[in-house]
PDB file of C-alpha atoms in Angstrom:
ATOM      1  CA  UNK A1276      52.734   2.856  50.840  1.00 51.00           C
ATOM      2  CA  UNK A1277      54.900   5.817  50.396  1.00 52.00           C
ATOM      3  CA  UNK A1278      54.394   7.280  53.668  1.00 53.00           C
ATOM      4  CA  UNK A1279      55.111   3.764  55.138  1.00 56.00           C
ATOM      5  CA  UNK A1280      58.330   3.474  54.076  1.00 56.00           C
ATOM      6  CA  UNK A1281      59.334   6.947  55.232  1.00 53.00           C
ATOM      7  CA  UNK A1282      58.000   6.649  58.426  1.00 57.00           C
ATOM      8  CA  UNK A1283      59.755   3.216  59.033  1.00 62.00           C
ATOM      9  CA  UNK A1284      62.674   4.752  57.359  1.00 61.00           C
ATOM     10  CA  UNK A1285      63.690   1.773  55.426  1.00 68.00           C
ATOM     11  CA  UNK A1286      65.592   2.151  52.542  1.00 66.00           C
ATOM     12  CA  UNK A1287      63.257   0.310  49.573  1.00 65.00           C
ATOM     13  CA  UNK A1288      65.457   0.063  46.326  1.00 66.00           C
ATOM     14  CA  UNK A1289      63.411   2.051  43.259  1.00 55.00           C
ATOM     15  CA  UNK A1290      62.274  -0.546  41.416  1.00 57.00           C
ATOM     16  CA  UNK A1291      60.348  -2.202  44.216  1.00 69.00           C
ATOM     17  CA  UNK A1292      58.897   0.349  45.734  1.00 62.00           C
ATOM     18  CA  UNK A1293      57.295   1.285  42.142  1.00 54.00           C
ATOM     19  CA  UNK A1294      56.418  -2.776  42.008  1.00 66.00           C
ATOM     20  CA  UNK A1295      55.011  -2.490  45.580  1.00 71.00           C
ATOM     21  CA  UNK A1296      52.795   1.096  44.650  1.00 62.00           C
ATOM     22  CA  UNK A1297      51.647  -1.217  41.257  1.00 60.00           C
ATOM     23  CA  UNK A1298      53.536   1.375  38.730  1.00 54.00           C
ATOM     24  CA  UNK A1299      54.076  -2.308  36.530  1.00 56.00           C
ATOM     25  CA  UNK A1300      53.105  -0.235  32.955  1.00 62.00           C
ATOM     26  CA  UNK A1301      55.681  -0.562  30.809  1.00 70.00           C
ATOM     27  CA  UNK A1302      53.306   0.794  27.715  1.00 75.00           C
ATOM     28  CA  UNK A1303      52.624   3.784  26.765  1.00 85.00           C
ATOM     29  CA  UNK A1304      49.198   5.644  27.361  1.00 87.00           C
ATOM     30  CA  UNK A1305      47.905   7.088  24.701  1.00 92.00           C
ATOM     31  CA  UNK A1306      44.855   9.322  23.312  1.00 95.00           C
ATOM     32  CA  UNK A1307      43.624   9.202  19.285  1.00 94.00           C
ATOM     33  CA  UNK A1308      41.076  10.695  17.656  1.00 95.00           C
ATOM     34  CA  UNK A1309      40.481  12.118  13.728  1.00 92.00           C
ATOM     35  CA  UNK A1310      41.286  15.067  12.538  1.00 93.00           C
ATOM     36  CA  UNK A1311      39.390  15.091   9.391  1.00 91.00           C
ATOM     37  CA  UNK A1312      41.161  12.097   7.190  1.00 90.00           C
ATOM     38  CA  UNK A1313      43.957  12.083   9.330  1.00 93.00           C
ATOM     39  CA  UNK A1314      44.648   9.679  12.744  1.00 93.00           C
ATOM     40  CA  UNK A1315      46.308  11.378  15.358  1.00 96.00           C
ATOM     41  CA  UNK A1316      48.376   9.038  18.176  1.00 96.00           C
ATOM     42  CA  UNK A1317      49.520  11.435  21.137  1.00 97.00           C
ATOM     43  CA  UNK A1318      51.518  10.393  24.321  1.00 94.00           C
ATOM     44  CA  UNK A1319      53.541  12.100  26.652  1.00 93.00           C
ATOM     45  CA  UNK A1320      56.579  10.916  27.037  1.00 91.00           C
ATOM     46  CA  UNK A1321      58.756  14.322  28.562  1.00 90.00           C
ATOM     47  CA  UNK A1322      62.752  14.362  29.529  1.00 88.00           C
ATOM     48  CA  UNK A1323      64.083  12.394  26.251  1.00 91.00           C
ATOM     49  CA  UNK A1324      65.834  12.893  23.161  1.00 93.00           C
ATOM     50  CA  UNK A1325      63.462  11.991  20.522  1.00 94.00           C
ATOM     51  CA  UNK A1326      66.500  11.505  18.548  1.00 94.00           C
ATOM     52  CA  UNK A1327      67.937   8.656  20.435  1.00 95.00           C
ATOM     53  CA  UNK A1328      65.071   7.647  22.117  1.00 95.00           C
ATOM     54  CA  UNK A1329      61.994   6.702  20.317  1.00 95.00           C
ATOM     55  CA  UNK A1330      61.562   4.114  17.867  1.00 95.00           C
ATOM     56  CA  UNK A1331      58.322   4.198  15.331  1.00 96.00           C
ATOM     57  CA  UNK A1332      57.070   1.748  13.099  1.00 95.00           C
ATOM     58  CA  UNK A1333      54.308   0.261  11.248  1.00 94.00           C
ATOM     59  CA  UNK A1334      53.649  -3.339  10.182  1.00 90.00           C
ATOM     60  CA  UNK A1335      51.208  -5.334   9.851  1.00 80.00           C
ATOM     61  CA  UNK A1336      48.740  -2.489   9.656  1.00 86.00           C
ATOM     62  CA  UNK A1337      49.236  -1.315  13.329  1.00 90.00           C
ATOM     63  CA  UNK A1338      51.541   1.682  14.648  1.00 93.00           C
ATOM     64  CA  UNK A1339      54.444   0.759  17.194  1.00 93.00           C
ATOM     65  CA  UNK A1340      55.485   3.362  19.692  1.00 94.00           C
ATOM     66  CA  UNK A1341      58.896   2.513  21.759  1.00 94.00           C
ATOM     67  CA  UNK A1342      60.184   5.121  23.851  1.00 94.00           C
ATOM     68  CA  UNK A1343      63.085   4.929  26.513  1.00 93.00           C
ATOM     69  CA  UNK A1344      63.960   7.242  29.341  1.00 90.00           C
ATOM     70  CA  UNK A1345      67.040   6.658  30.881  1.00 88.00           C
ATOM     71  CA  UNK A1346      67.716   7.788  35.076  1.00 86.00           C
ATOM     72  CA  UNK A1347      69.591  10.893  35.318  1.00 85.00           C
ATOM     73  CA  UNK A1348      73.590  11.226  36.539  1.00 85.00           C
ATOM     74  CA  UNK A1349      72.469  12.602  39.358  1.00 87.00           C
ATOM     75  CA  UNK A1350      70.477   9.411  40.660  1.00 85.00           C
ATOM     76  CA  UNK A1351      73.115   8.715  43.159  1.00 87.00           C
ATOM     77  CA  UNK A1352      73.415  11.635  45.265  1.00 88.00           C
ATOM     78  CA  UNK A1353      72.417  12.358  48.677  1.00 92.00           C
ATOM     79  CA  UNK A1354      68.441  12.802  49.303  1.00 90.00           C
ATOM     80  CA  UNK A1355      67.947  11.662  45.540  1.00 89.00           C
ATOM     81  CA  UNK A1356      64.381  11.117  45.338  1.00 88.00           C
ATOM     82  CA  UNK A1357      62.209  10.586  42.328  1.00 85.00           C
ATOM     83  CA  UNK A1358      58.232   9.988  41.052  1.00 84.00           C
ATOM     84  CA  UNK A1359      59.122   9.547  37.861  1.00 83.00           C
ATOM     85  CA  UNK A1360      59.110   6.762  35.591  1.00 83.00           C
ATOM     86  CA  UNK A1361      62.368   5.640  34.084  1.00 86.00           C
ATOM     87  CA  UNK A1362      62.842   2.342  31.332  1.00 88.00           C
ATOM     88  CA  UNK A1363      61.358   1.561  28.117  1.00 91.00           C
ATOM     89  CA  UNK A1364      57.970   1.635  27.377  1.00 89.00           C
ATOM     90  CA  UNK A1365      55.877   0.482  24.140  1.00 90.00           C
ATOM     91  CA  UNK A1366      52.531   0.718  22.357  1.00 90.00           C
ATOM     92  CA  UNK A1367      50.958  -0.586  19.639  1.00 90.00           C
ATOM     93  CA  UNK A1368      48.108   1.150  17.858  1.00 90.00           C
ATOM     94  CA  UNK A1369      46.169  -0.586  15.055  1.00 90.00           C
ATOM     95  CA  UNK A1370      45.427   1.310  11.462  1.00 89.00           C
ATOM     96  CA  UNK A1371      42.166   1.200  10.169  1.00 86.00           C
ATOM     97  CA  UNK A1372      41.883  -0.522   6.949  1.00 84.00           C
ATOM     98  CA  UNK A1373      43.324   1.585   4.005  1.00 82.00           C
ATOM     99  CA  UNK A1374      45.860   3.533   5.510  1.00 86.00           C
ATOM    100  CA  UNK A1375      49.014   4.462   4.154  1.00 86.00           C
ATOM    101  CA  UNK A1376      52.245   3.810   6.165  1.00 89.00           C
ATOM    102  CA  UNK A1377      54.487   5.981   4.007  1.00 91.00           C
ATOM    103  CA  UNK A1378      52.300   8.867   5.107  1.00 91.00           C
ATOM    104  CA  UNK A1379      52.706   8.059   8.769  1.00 94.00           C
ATOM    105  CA  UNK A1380      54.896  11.532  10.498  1.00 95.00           C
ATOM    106  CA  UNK A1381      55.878  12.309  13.503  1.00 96.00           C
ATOM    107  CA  UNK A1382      56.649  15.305  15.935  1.00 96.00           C
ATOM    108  CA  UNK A1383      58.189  15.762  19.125  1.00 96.00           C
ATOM    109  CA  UNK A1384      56.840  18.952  21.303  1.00 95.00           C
ATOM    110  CA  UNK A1385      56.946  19.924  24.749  1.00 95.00           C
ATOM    111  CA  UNK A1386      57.027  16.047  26.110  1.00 93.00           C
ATOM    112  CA  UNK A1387      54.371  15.326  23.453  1.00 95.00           C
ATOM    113  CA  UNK A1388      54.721  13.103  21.034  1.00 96.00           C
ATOM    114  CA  UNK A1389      52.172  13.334  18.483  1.00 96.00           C
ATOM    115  CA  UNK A1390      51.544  10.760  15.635  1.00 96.00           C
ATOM    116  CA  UNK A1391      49.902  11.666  12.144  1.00 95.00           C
ATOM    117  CA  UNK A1392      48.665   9.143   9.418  1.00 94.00           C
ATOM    118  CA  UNK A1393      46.339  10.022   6.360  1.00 92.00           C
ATOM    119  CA  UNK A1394      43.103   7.609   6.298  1.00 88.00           C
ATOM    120  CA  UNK A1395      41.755   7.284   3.113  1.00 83.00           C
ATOM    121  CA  UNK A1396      38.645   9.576   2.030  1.00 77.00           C
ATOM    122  CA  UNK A1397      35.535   7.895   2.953  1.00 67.00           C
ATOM    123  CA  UNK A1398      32.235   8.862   1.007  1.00 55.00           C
ATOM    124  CA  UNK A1399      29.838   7.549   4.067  1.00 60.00           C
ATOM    125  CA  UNK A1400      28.630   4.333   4.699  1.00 65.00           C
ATOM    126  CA  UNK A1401      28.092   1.822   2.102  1.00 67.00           C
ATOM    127  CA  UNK A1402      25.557  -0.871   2.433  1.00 79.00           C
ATOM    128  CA  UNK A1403      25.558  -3.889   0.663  1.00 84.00           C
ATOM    129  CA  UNK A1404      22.517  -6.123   0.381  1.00 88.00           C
ATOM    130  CA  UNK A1405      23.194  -9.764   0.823  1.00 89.00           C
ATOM    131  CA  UNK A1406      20.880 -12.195  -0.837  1.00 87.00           C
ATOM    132  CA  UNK A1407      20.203 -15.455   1.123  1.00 90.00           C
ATOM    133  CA  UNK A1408      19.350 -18.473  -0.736  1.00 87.00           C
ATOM    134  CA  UNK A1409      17.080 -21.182   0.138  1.00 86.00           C
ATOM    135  CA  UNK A1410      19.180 -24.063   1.205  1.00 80.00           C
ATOM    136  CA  UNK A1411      16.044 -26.196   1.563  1.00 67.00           C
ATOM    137  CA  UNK A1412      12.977 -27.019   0.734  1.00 57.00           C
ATOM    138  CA  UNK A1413       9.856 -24.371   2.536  1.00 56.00           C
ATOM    139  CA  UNK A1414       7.494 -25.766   5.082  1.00 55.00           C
ATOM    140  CA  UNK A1415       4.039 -25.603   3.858  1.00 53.00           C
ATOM    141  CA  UNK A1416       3.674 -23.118   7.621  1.00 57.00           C
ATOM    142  CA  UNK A1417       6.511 -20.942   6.834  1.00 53.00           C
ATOM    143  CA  UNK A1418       5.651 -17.525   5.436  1.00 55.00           C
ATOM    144  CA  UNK A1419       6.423 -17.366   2.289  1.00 57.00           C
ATOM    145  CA  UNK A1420       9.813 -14.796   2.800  1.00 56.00           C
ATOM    146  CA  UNK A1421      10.591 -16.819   5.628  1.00 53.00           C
ATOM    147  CA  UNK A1422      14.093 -18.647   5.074  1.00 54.00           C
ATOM    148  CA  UNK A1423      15.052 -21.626   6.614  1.00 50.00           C
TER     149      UNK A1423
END
């Protein structure tokens, strides 16, 4: 589609060219995995101010990841041309059970930014039996640990 339009030379306005090559994400991409009792979140999200331009919080057990990356000054001079993404994008991340937001942190590195929350220890798997009661009455064919 690229090629098309600079072949044709006609002058496609940013934001529909990217609607026309199907860039329509507006969320973020991210990877997670644990590091021992911790959840890590990364995404890259390179050229902003984490300062200014990323918003993290957690509610409802889930993380929420909203980053913004404004177009440069420069946008508007001659032979400007650019392949990367500009606007405000978003996320949302579920906690598993049990984890604490006041231990959520955050850091900002090389166009990374990585997420950390401690998960509570975990001492294996616990199984539960369930006992099932006999809502009826047992047909005389049924075995005799047969429910039904």
């Amino acid at each position: 589609m690229e090629n098309l339009f600079r072949r044709s030379g006609i002058d496609v306005p940013e934001p529909v060219r990217r609607f026309l090559q199907g860039e329509t994400d507006t969320w973020l991409r991210v990877e997670e995995y644990r590091d021992g009792t911790t959840l890590v979140v990364r995404t890259d999200i390179p050229g902003i101010d984490p300062d200014k331009d990323i918003d993290i919080t957690v509610t409802d057990d889930a993380l929420h990841i909203a980053a913004r990356r404004s177009e440069p000054a420069h946008k508007d001079q001659p032979g400007y041309r650019s392949e990367v993404r500009y606007g405000e994008y978003s996320r949302s991340v579920p906690l598993p059970r049990g984890a604490n937001p006041d231990t959520v942190e955050a850091s900002y590195i090389d166009g990374v930014l990585e997420i950390r929350a401690q998960l509570p220890e975990q001492s294996g798997t616990s199984t539960t039996k369930v006992h099932v009661s006999r809502g009826g009455t047992q047909s005389p064919e049924a075995p005799e640990n047969f429910v039904t």
